[in-house]
Amino acid sequence: MADAKAAGTETTRRGALAWLLGAWGLFGGACAVGAGAMGRFLFPNVSFDPPQTFKAGYTSDFEVGKVDERFKAKYGVWIVRNDEEIYVLSTTCTHLGCQPNYLEAEAKIKCPCHGSGFKPTGINFEGPAPRPLERFRIVLAEDGQILVDKTKKFQYELGQWDQPEAFLKV
Amino acid sequence: MGFLRDLVNAIFTGPTLGPVLIFTISVGGVLALLRWYRVLTRPKVAGAALVAAVVAFALSLGDHNFRLIVAKPDNVPIVMLFFLVGFFTWLALRQAALNDERIEQGKPPREAEESEKSLTWPDLVYIEFLSTVFVTAALLLWSILLKAPLEPPSNPTETPNPSKAPWYFLGLQEMLVYYDPWMAGVVLPSMIIVGLIAVPFIDPNSKGSGYYTLKERKFSIGMFLFGFVSLWCTMIILGTFLRGPNWNFFGPFQRWDPHLLFPLVNVDLSEYVWVHWLGVGKPNSILLREMPGFLAVIAYVVLVPPLFAKRLIPVDIAAKIRGSGLPKALGEVLAAPFAAKAFFAEMYQRLGFVRYNVLMLLVLSMMSLPIKMVLRWTINLKYIVSIPEYFFNI
Ligand code: FES
């Protein structure tokens, strides 16, 4: 009986291993291609994110004692001017990253997610936020406009708010 | 009616009185249930409570602001949760009360008299089939009656105020108000899951298997009711019905005015100790600055378990107080902490070192939540240990 069977249809040990290797190779290859495509996906050809560095107009555009909300929607910053300086506040809550609202009448920044409150200086004073809002680098460009650079941030709890470029003297 | 409404609003607006009151009611309710469950679960008593709840709810529905919150499609499940949790708690405790009475008379629990065998066909399949039909019908009706609209595309610059998680996460969101994200979002939730998995390995009590009883498992059932009803469900209800714009507490009949001002300043423990009590200003060294917090946390985690495990004084203080001729209710209240301590000492004997300490770790982490909540509501304490420099806050 055994002799009658064609040699080719018999599963040998070697043959099974070859099959196994081939199948796993194919599977591994497919996974690798998938992972590659996934990786490529993380680096899009065109980015619609607003640039990290932008010009925000002249110092005279900002009123003393006001929290300027014009750049919140596009760049995620408030630009605040007080008697002596202008600084750029991040609009990302330091608790879990919601976007707080500036309440003009109460002169405070209040987060709708867990109730953290910040002074217009960025100092946290109520709710769970453990540290003040971050500030971004601000300098004067050659043409006299304000240049905001979000790639560099200044954190109060690390004592960075006094550093040059954390604020603009006016 | 108007007077009552104003009174309720006045109590529940603001950061202190409302939450403290609700929490007291829910903890007190669970304690009262554990103590007087035989009376409280009698159909007449429980029925009266249900009628009272329904009437109060129906009367409140007349109020526009209340209706706005309660009838919101997202919140309907929470109204159901309120009644369903109540119903099932009653159901279990009622059966436990009946069984406990029988056990006291030396009879077996009611379940022992039912036959152990039941048939898959037709009994189980029949029930399953009917449930499928009913649940499908209910879901269909629900989806027709309550809207779940597609809202405009998300806009990262416009955060709804208040921003609420789906209802089943509102307890977690409420936890995030009191603890740093790594605690409230990672440590405590994992503790809940791991702790629930660990229960069968901690609990050597073989009683209550296959039948309802409270008397034979008072501690386990009490712990569960506290964690689930007094903490989890209460926080969901707090988060849904009382948290308004800017995540402030609003009264249930109050208009959600985003400009209502709640003066509130949260203070870290280090500030309390160094600035307010010692009057010296915070030290520069982080370690020294946070020393009070570290000591408090270490004392809580390391000292409490052994302190509860040992019998320090060889006298039964609880019995002494109860027998001292004080009015009965007062005596009970005064004796309770000593009785609890004696209970834990006895538990240590029963469980042994390892299981006792695992249990205590779980109990203490569960208790850390209400402790922190009450501290926040009453003395505005923000963090016990606060090291924003290294993103570490407790
Ligand atoms: S994200 Fe702002 S308070 Fe939690």
Coordinates of C-alpha atoms and ligand atoms in Angstrom, one line a residue:
Chain A
M1 CA 0.0 0.0 0.0
A2 CA 2.7 2.4 1.1
D3 CA 4.6 1.9 -2.1
A4 CA 1.6 2.6 -4.2
K5 CA 1.4 6.2 -2.8
A6 CA 3.2 8.8 -4.9
A7 CA 6.4 9.9 -3.2
G8 CA 5.4 13.6 -3.8
T9 CA 2.2 13.5 -1.7
E10 CA 3.9 12.0 1.4
T11 CA 4.6 14.6 4.1
T12 CA 8.2 14.3 5.1
R13 CA 9.8 15.9 8.1
R14 CA 12.0 18.1 5.9
G15 CA 9.0 19.1 3.8
A16 CA 6.9 20.1 6.8
L17 CA 9.8 22.2 8.1
A18 CA 10.1 23.9 4.7
W19 CA 6.4 24.7 4.7
L20 CA 6.6 26.1 8.2
L21 CA 9.5 28.2 7.3
G22 CA 7.9 29.5 4.2
A23 CA 4.6 30.3 5.9
W24 CA 6.3 32.1 8.8
G25 CA 8.5 34.0 6.4
L26 CA 5.5 35.1 4.5
F27 CA 3.7 36.2 7.6
G28 CA 6.8 37.9 9.0
G29 CA 7.2 39.7 5.7
A30 CA 3.6 40.9 5.6
C31 CA 4.0 42.2 9.2
A32 CA 7.2 44.0 8.3
V33 CA 5.5 45.7 5.3
G34 CA 2.6 46.6 7.5
A35 CA 4.9 48.1 10.2
G36 CA 6.8 50.0 7.5
A37 CA 3.6 51.5 6.1
M38 CA 2.6 52.4 9.6
G39 CA 5.9 54.1 10.3
R40 CA 5.6 56.0 7.0
F41 CA 2.2 57.1 8.0
L42 CA 3.6 58.9 11.0
F43 CA 5.6 61.2 8.7
P44 CA 3.1 62.8 6.3
N45 CA 4.1 64.6 3.2
V46 CA 2.3 67.7 4.0
S47 CA 1.8 69.0 7.5
F48 CA -1.2 71.2 8.2
D49 CA 0.0 72.1 11.7
P50 CA 0.6 75.8 12.1
P51 CA 4.3 76.7 12.3
Q52 CA 5.9 76.5 15.7
T53 CA 7.4 80.0 15.2
F54 CA 5.3 82.9 14.2
K55 CA 5.2 86.7 14.3
A56 CA 2.6 88.2 16.5
G57 CA 2.7 91.9 15.5
Y58 CA 4.2 94.9 17.2
T59 CA 4.3 95.5 21.0
S60 CA 2.0 98.4 20.6
D61 CA -0.7 96.0 19.4
F62 CA -1.0 94.7 22.9
E63 CA -2.9 96.5 25.6
V64 CA -1.5 96.7 29.1
G65 CA -3.2 94.4 31.5
K66 CA -4.9 92.3 28.9
V67 CA -4.8 88.7 28.0
D68 CA -4.7 88.6 24.2
E69 CA -6.7 85.7 22.8
R70 CA -6.1 86.3 19.1
F71 CA -3.5 83.6 18.8
K72 CA -5.3 80.9 20.9
A73 CA -7.2 79.2 18.1
K74 CA -4.3 78.9 15.7
Y75 CA -1.2 78.7 17.8
G76 CA -2.5 77.7 21.3
V77 CA -1.0 80.6 23.2
W78 CA -2.2 83.7 25.1
I79 CA 0.0 86.8 24.8
V80 CA -0.2 88.8 28.0
R81 CA 1.1 92.3 28.6
N82 CA 1.5 93.9 32.0
D83 CA 3.1 97.1 33.1
E84 CA 6.7 95.9 32.4
E85 CA 6.7 93.0 30.1
I86 CA 5.0 90.8 27.5
Y87 CA 5.0 87.0 27.8
V88 CA 3.5 84.1 26.0
L89 CA 1.4 81.6 27.9
S90 CA 0.7 78.1 26.7
T91 CA -3.1 77.2 26.6
T92 CA -2.5 73.6 27.6
C93 CA -3.6 72.8 31.1
T94 CA -0.7 71.3 33.2
H95 CA -3.0 68.8 34.7
L96 CA -4.1 66.6 31.9
G97 CA -3.8 68.8 28.8
C98 CA -7.3 70.2 28.3
Q99 CA -7.6 73.7 26.9
P100 CA -8.7 76.1 29.6
N101 CA -10.9 79.2 29.0
Y102 CA -9.9 82.7 29.9
L103 CA -12.6 84.4 32.0
E104 CA -12.3 88.0 31.4
A105 CA -14.6 89.2 34.2
E106 CA -12.9 87.1 36.9
A107 CA -9.5 87.7 35.4
K108 CA -8.6 84.0 35.6
I109 CA -8.0 81.1 33.4
K110 CA -10.2 78.2 34.3
C111 CA -10.1 74.6 33.0
P112 CA -13.4 72.9 32.3
C113 CA -12.1 69.4 32.7
H114 CA -11.3 69.2 36.4
G115 CA -11.5 72.8 37.5
S116 CA -7.9 74.0 37.7
G117 CA -7.6 77.7 37.9
F118 CA -4.7 79.9 36.9
K119 CA -3.9 83.6 37.3
P120 CA -3.2 85.6 34.1
T121 CA 0.4 85.2 35.1
G122 CA 0.0 81.4 34.6
I123 CA 0.3 80.6 38.3
N124 CA -2.0 77.8 39.4
F125 CA -4.0 78.5 42.4
E126 CA -7.0 76.2 42.5
G127 CA -7.9 72.8 41.4
P128 CA -5.6 69.9 40.7
A129 CA -3.1 71.4 38.3
P130 CA 0.2 70.7 39.9
R131 CA 2.3 73.4 38.2
P132 CA 1.8 76.8 36.5
L133 CA 1.1 77.1 32.8
E134 CA 4.2 77.0 30.6
R135 CA 5.6 80.1 28.9
F136 CA 7.2 80.2 25.5
R137 CA 10.2 82.0 24.1
I138 CA 9.5 85.5 23.0
V139 CA 11.9 87.9 21.2
L140 CA 11.9 90.8 18.9
A141 CA 12.5 90.1 15.2
E142 CA 14.6 92.3 13.0
D143 CA 11.6 94.1 11.7
G144 CA 10.5 95.0 15.2
Q145 CA 7.7 92.5 15.4
I146 CA 7.3 90.1 18.2
L147 CA 8.5 86.6 17.4
V148 CA 7.0 83.7 19.4
D149 CA 8.9 80.5 19.4
K150 CA 7.0 77.5 20.8
T151 CA 9.9 75.1 20.5
K152 CA 11.4 76.5 23.7
K153 CA 9.4 76.6 26.9
F154 CA 10.0 78.1 30.3
Q155 CA 8.7 76.4 33.4
Y156 CA 8.1 78.4 36.6
E157 CA 8.8 75.5 39.0
L158 CA 12.2 75.2 37.5
G159 CA 12.8 78.9 38.0
Q160 CA 13.0 79.6 34.3
W161 CA 10.6 82.5 34.1
D162 CA 13.4 85.0 34.9
Q163 CA 15.5 83.8 32.1
P164 CA 16.0 86.2 29.1
E165 CA 13.6 85.5 26.3
A166 CA 11.0 84.1 28.7
F167 CA 9.5 87.6 28.5
L168 CA 9.9 90.8 26.6
K169 CA 10.7 94.1 28.4
V170 CA 8.5 96.9 27.2
Chain B
M1 CA -41.7 74.5 47.0
G2 CA -39.7 77.5 46.0
F3 CA -38.3 77.8 49.5
L4 CA -37.2 74.2 49.5
R5 CA -35.6 74.6 46.1
D6 CA -33.6 77.6 47.2
L7 CA -32.5 75.8 50.4
V8 CA -31.2 72.8 48.4
N9 CA -29.4 75.1 46.0
A10 CA -27.8 77.0 48.8
I11 CA -26.5 73.9 50.4
F12 CA -25.1 72.3 47.3
T13 CA -23.5 75.3 45.6
G14 CA -19.9 75.8 46.5
P15 CA -16.9 73.6 47.2
T16 CA -17.6 72.4 50.8
L17 CA -21.0 71.7 52.2
G18 CA -22.6 69.9 49.3
P19 CA -20.1 67.3 48.6
V20 CA -19.4 66.7 52.3
L21 CA -23.2 66.2 52.8
I22 CA -23.6 63.8 49.9
F23 CA -20.6 61.8 51.0
T24 CA -21.8 61.7 54.6
I25 CA -25.2 60.5 53.4
S26 CA -23.9 57.8 51.2
V27 CA -21.4 56.5 53.8
G28 CA -23.9 56.8 56.6
G29 CA -26.5 55.0 54.4
V30 CA -24.2 52.1 53.8
L31 CA -23.3 51.9 57.5
A32 CA -26.9 52.0 58.5
L33 CA -27.7 49.3 56.0
L34 CA -25.0 47.1 57.5
R35 CA -26.2 47.7 61.0
W36 CA -30.0 47.6 60.6
Y37 CA -30.4 45.6 57.4
R38 CA -33.0 43.4 58.8
V39 CA -35.4 46.3 59.5
L40 CA -34.4 48.5 56.5
T41 CA -34.9 45.8 53.9
R42 CA -38.4 44.9 55.0
P43 CA -40.6 45.3 52.0
K44 CA -42.6 48.0 53.8
V45 CA -39.6 50.1 54.7
A46 CA -37.8 49.7 51.4
G47 CA -41.0 50.3 49.6
A48 CA -41.5 53.6 51.5
A49 CA -38.0 54.6 50.6
L50 CA -38.6 53.9 46.9
V51 CA -41.9 55.8 47.0
A52 CA -40.1 58.8 48.7
A53 CA -37.3 58.7 46.1
V54 CA -39.7 58.5 43.2
V55 CA -41.9 61.3 44.6
A56 CA -38.9 63.6 45.2
F57 CA -37.6 62.9 41.7
A58 CA -41.0 63.5 40.1
L59 CA -41.4 66.8 42.0
S60 CA -37.9 67.9 41.1
L61 CA -38.7 67.2 37.4
G62 CA -40.9 70.2 37.6
D63 CA -37.8 72.4 37.8
H64 CA -36.4 73.5 34.5
N65 CA -32.8 73.3 35.4
F66 CA -33.1 69.9 37.0
R67 CA -34.9 68.6 33.9
L68 CA -32.1 70.0 31.7
I69 CA -29.5 67.8 33.5
V70 CA -31.6 64.7 34.2
A71 CA -33.3 64.4 30.9
K72 CA -30.1 64.8 28.9
P73 CA -29.7 61.6 26.9
D74 CA -26.2 61.1 28.3
N75 CA -27.5 61.2 31.8
V76 CA -30.5 58.9 31.5
P77 CA -28.4 55.8 32.3
I78 CA -27.2 57.5 35.5
V79 CA -30.8 58.1 36.7
M80 CA -31.3 54.4 36.0
L81 CA -28.1 53.5 37.8
F82 CA -29.4 55.3 40.9
F83 CA -32.5 53.2 41.1
L84 CA -31.0 50.0 39.8
V85 CA -28.1 50.0 42.3
G86 CA -30.6 50.7 45.1
F87 CA -32.8 47.8 43.9
F88 CA -30.1 45.2 43.7
T89 CA -28.5 46.3 47.0
W90 CA -31.9 45.8 48.5
L91 CA -32.5 42.5 46.8
A92 CA -29.2 41.0 48.0
L93 CA -29.6 42.3 51.6
R94 CA -33.2 41.3 51.8
Q95 CA -32.3 37.7 50.9
A96 CA -29.3 37.9 53.3
A97 CA -31.7 39.1 56.1
L98 CA -34.1 36.2 55.5
N99 CA -31.2 33.7 55.5
D100 CA -29.5 35.1 58.5
E101 CA -32.7 34.7 60.5
R102 CA -33.0 31.1 59.4
I103 CA -29.4 30.4 60.2
E104 CA -29.9 31.8 63.7
Q105 CA -32.8 29.4 64.2
G106 CA -30.5 26.5 63.1
K107 CA -32.2 26.1 59.8
P108 CA -30.2 25.9 56.5
P109 CA -30.3 28.9 54.2
R110 CA -33.2 29.1 51.8
E111 CA -31.1 28.2 48.8
A112 CA -30.3 24.8 50.3
E113 CA -33.9 23.9 50.0
E114 CA -34.0 24.5 46.3
S115 CA -32.8 21.7 44.1
E116 CA -29.2 21.9 43.0
K117 CA -30.0 20.7 39.5
S118 CA -31.6 22.8 36.8
L119 CA -31.9 21.9 33.2
T120 CA -30.2 23.7 30.3
W121 CA -33.1 22.8 28.1
P122 CA -35.7 24.2 28.4
D123 CA -34.9 26.3 31.6
L124 CA -31.7 28.2 30.7
V125 CA -32.3 28.4 27.0
Y126 CA -35.7 29.8 27.6
I127 CA -34.5 32.5 29.9
E128 CA -31.7 33.4 27.6
F129 CA -34.0 33.6 24.6
L130 CA -36.4 35.9 26.5
S131 CA -33.6 38.1 27.7
T132 CA -32.3 38.5 24.2
V133 CA -35.7 39.5 22.9
F134 CA -36.3 42.0 25.7
V135 CA -32.8 43.6 25.7
T136 CA -33.0 44.0 21.9
A137 CA -36.4 45.6 22.1
A138 CA -35.3 47.9 24.9
L139 CA -32.1 49.0 23.1
L140 CA -34.2 49.6 19.9
L141 CA -36.7 51.7 21.8
W142 CA -33.9 53.6 23.7
S143 CA -32.1 54.4 20.5
I144 CA -35.3 55.7 18.9
L145 CA -36.4 57.8 21.9
L146 CA -33.1 59.3 23.0
K147 CA -30.9 61.1 20.6
A148 CA -27.2 60.4 20.2
P149 CA -26.4 63.1 17.6
L150 CA -23.3 63.4 15.6
E151 CA -21.9 66.7 16.8
P152 CA -19.8 69.1 14.7
P153 CA -16.2 67.9 14.0
S154 CA -14.0 68.2 17.0
N155 CA -12.2 71.5 17.4
P156 CA -9.2 71.5 19.7
T157 CA -9.5 75.1 20.4
E158 CA -13.0 74.9 21.8
T159 CA -13.4 72.8 25.0
P160 CA -16.9 72.4 26.1
N161 CA -17.5 73.8 29.5
P162 CA -17.9 71.6 31.5
S163 CA -16.1 68.8 29.7
K164 CA -17.5 65.6 30.9
A165 CA -16.3 62.1 30.2
P166 CA -18.9 59.4 29.4
W167 CA -21.0 58.6 32.4
Y168 CA -19.1 55.4 33.3
F169 CA -15.8 57.3 33.5
L170 CA -17.2 60.2 35.5
G171 CA -16.1 58.6 38.8
L172 CA -12.6 58.4 37.3
Q173 CA -12.8 62.0 36.2
E174 CA -13.9 63.0 39.7
M175 CA -10.9 61.1 41.1
L176 CA -8.6 63.2 38.9
V177 CA -9.8 66.3 40.7
Y178 CA -8.2 65.1 43.9
Y179 CA -5.1 63.2 42.7
D180 CA -2.3 63.7 40.2
P181 CA -3.0 61.8 36.9
W182 CA -0.5 59.1 37.7
M183 CA -2.3 58.3 41.0
A184 CA -5.9 58.8 39.9
G185 CA -5.4 57.5 36.4
V186 CA -2.9 54.7 36.8
V187 CA -2.2 53.6 40.4
L188 CA -5.7 53.6 41.9
P189 CA -7.5 52.1 38.9
S190 CA -4.9 49.3 38.7
M191 CA -5.3 48.8 42.5
I192 CA -9.0 48.4 42.0
I193 CA -8.6 45.7 39.3
V194 CA -5.7 43.9 41.0
G195 CA -7.5 44.1 44.3
L196 CA -10.7 42.6 42.9
I197 CA -8.6 39.8 41.3
A198 CA -6.9 39.2 44.7
V199 CA -10.0 38.9 46.7
P200 CA -10.4 35.1 46.5
F201 CA -6.8 34.7 47.6
I202 CA -7.1 37.0 50.6
D203 CA -10.4 35.8 51.9
P204 CA -10.3 32.4 53.6
N205 CA -13.9 32.7 54.7
S206 CA -15.7 29.8 53.0
K207 CA -19.1 30.9 54.3
G208 CA -21.7 32.5 52.1
S209 CA -20.8 30.4 49.1
G210 CA -24.0 29.6 47.2
Y211 CA -26.3 31.5 49.4
Y212 CA -27.0 35.1 50.5
T213 CA -25.8 36.1 54.0
L214 CA -24.6 39.3 55.6
K215 CA -23.9 38.2 59.1
E216 CA -21.3 35.7 58.1
R217 CA -19.4 38.0 55.7
K218 CA -20.0 41.5 57.1
F219 CA -16.5 42.8 56.5
S220 CA -16.3 41.7 52.8
I221 CA -19.8 42.9 51.9
G222 CA -19.3 46.1 53.9
M223 CA -16.0 46.8 52.1
F224 CA -17.6 46.2 48.7
L225 CA -20.6 48.3 49.4
F226 CA -18.3 51.1 50.6
G227 CA -16.1 51.0 47.5
F228 CA -18.8 50.5 45.0
V229 CA -21.8 52.5 46.3
S230 CA -20.3 55.1 48.6
L231 CA -17.3 55.9 46.4
W232 CA -17.7 54.8 42.8
C233 CA -21.5 55.4 42.3
T234 CA -21.5 58.5 44.5
M235 CA -18.7 60.0 42.5
I236 CA -20.5 59.3 39.3
I237 CA -23.7 61.0 40.6
L238 CA -21.6 63.9 42.0
G239 CA -19.8 64.3 38.7
T240 CA -23.0 64.1 36.6
F241 CA -25.5 66.1 38.5
L242 CA -23.5 68.6 40.6
R243 CA -20.5 69.4 38.5
G244 CA -21.2 72.4 36.3
P245 CA -19.2 74.9 34.3
N246 CA -15.6 75.3 35.2
W247 CA -16.0 72.0 37.1
N248 CA -17.6 73.8 40.1
F249 CA -20.3 72.3 42.3
F250 CA -23.7 73.6 41.4
G251 CA -27.1 73.0 43.2
P252 CA -29.4 70.5 41.4
F253 CA -31.9 73.2 40.6
Q254 CA -29.5 75.9 39.8
R255 CA -28.8 77.5 36.4
W256 CA -25.3 76.6 35.1
D257 CA -23.8 80.0 35.0
P258 CA -20.2 79.9 33.8
H259 CA -19.5 83.2 35.4
L260 CA -20.6 82.3 38.9
L261 CA -17.6 82.9 41.0
F262 CA -16.4 80.4 43.6
P263 CA -13.5 81.9 45.5
L264 CA -11.2 78.9 46.1
V265 CA -7.5 78.7 46.8
N266 CA -6.0 75.2 47.1
V267 CA -2.9 74.9 49.3
D268 CA -0.3 72.2 49.5
L269 CA 0.6 70.6 52.8
S270 CA 4.1 72.0 52.6
E271 CA 2.7 75.4 52.5
Y272 CA 0.4 74.7 55.4
V273 CA 3.2 73.5 57.5
W274 CA 6.1 75.8 56.6
V275 CA 4.2 79.0 55.8
H276 CA 1.0 79.0 57.8
W277 CA 2.0 77.0 61.0
L278 CA 5.7 77.6 61.4
G279 CA 5.7 80.9 59.6
V280 CA 9.2 80.5 58.1
G281 CA 8.6 80.2 54.4
K282 CA 9.2 77.1 52.3
P283 CA 12.7 75.7 52.5
N284 CA 14.7 75.5 49.3
S285 CA 15.6 71.8 49.5
I286 CA 12.8 69.8 47.9
L287 CA 13.3 66.9 50.3
L288 CA 13.1 69.1 53.4
R289 CA 10.2 71.0 52.0
E290 CA 8.1 67.9 51.4
M291 CA 9.2 66.2 54.6
P292 CA 5.8 66.7 56.3
G293 CA 4.1 65.1 53.4
F294 CA 6.5 62.2 53.1
L295 CA 6.2 61.6 56.9
A296 CA 2.4 61.6 56.6
V297 CA 2.3 59.2 53.7
I298 CA 4.9 56.8 55.2
A299 CA 3.1 56.9 58.6
Y300 CA -0.2 56.1 56.8
V301 CA 1.2 53.2 54.8
V302 CA 3.7 51.8 57.1
L303 CA 2.4 52.4 60.6
V304 CA -1.3 51.9 60.3
P305 CA -1.3 48.1 59.4
P306 CA 0.9 47.0 62.4
L307 CA -0.9 49.4 64.7
F308 CA -4.2 47.8 63.8
A309 CA -2.8 44.3 63.9
K310 CA -1.6 44.3 67.5
R311 CA -3.8 44.4 70.6
L312 CA -2.0 47.3 72.4
I313 CA -4.1 47.2 75.6
P314 CA -5.4 43.9 76.9
V315 CA -8.8 45.4 77.8
D316 CA -11.8 45.4 75.6
I317 CA -12.4 49.1 75.5
A318 CA -15.4 48.9 73.2
A319 CA -17.2 46.6 75.7
K320 CA -16.2 49.0 78.6
I321 CA -17.7 52.0 76.8
R322 CA -20.9 50.1 75.9
G323 CA -21.3 49.0 79.4
S324 CA -20.5 52.4 81.0
G325 CA -24.1 53.5 81.3
L326 CA -23.9 56.1 78.5
P327 CA -26.9 56.6 76.3
K328 CA -27.0 53.6 74.0
A329 CA -26.5 55.5 70.7
L330 CA -23.7 57.6 72.0
G331 CA -22.0 54.5 73.5
E332 CA -22.2 52.8 70.1
V333 CA -20.6 55.6 68.3
L334 CA -17.8 56.1 70.8
A335 CA -17.1 52.3 70.9
A336 CA -17.1 51.9 67.1
P337 CA -13.4 52.8 66.5
F338 CA -12.2 50.6 69.3
A339 CA -14.4 47.8 68.1
A340 CA -13.0 48.3 64.6
K341 CA -9.5 48.1 66.0
A342 CA -10.2 44.9 67.9
F343 CA -11.7 43.5 64.7
F344 CA -8.6 44.1 62.7
A345 CA -6.4 42.6 65.5
E346 CA -8.6 39.5 65.3
M347 CA -8.4 39.6 61.5
Y348 CA -4.6 39.6 61.7
Q349 CA -4.8 36.4 63.7
R350 CA -7.1 34.8 61.1
L351 CA -5.3 35.9 57.9
G352 CA -1.7 35.7 58.9
F353 CA 1.1 38.2 58.1
V354 CA 1.1 38.2 54.3
R355 CA -2.6 38.2 53.6
Y356 CA -3.3 40.7 56.3
N357 CA -0.8 43.2 54.8
V358 CA -2.0 42.8 51.3
L359 CA -5.5 43.4 52.5
M360 CA -4.4 46.4 54.5
L361 CA -2.6 47.8 51.5
L362 CA -5.7 47.5 49.4
V363 CA -7.9 49.0 52.1
L364 CA -5.6 51.9 52.7
S365 CA -5.4 52.8 49.1
M366 CA -9.1 52.7 48.8
M367 CA -9.4 54.9 51.9
S368 CA -6.8 57.3 50.5
L369 CA -9.5 58.6 48.1
P370 CA -12.2 59.7 50.6
I371 CA -9.5 61.0 52.9
K372 CA -8.1 63.2 50.2
M373 CA -11.6 64.3 49.0
V374 CA -12.7 65.4 52.4
L375 CA -9.4 67.2 53.0
R376 CA -9.9 69.1 49.7
W377 CA -13.5 70.0 50.5
T378 CA -12.9 71.1 54.0
I379 CA -9.4 72.6 54.3
N380 CA -8.7 73.1 50.6
L381 CA -5.6 70.8 50.7
K382 CA -4.2 70.3 47.2
Y383 CA -1.4 67.9 47.5
I384 CA 0.2 66.1 50.5
V385 CA 3.5 65.6 48.7
S386 CA 3.9 68.2 45.9
I387 CA 7.0 68.0 43.8
P388 CA 6.0 69.6 40.5
E389 CA 9.7 69.8 39.5
Y390 CA 9.7 66.1 39.0
F391 CA 6.0 65.6 38.2
F392 CA 5.4 63.8 41.5
N393 CA 2.4 64.7 43.6
I394 CA 0.4 62.7 46.0
Ligands
FES1 S1 -7.0 69.0 32.4 FE1 -7.2 71.0 33.2 S2 -7.9 70.6 35.2 FE2 -7.6 68.6 34.5

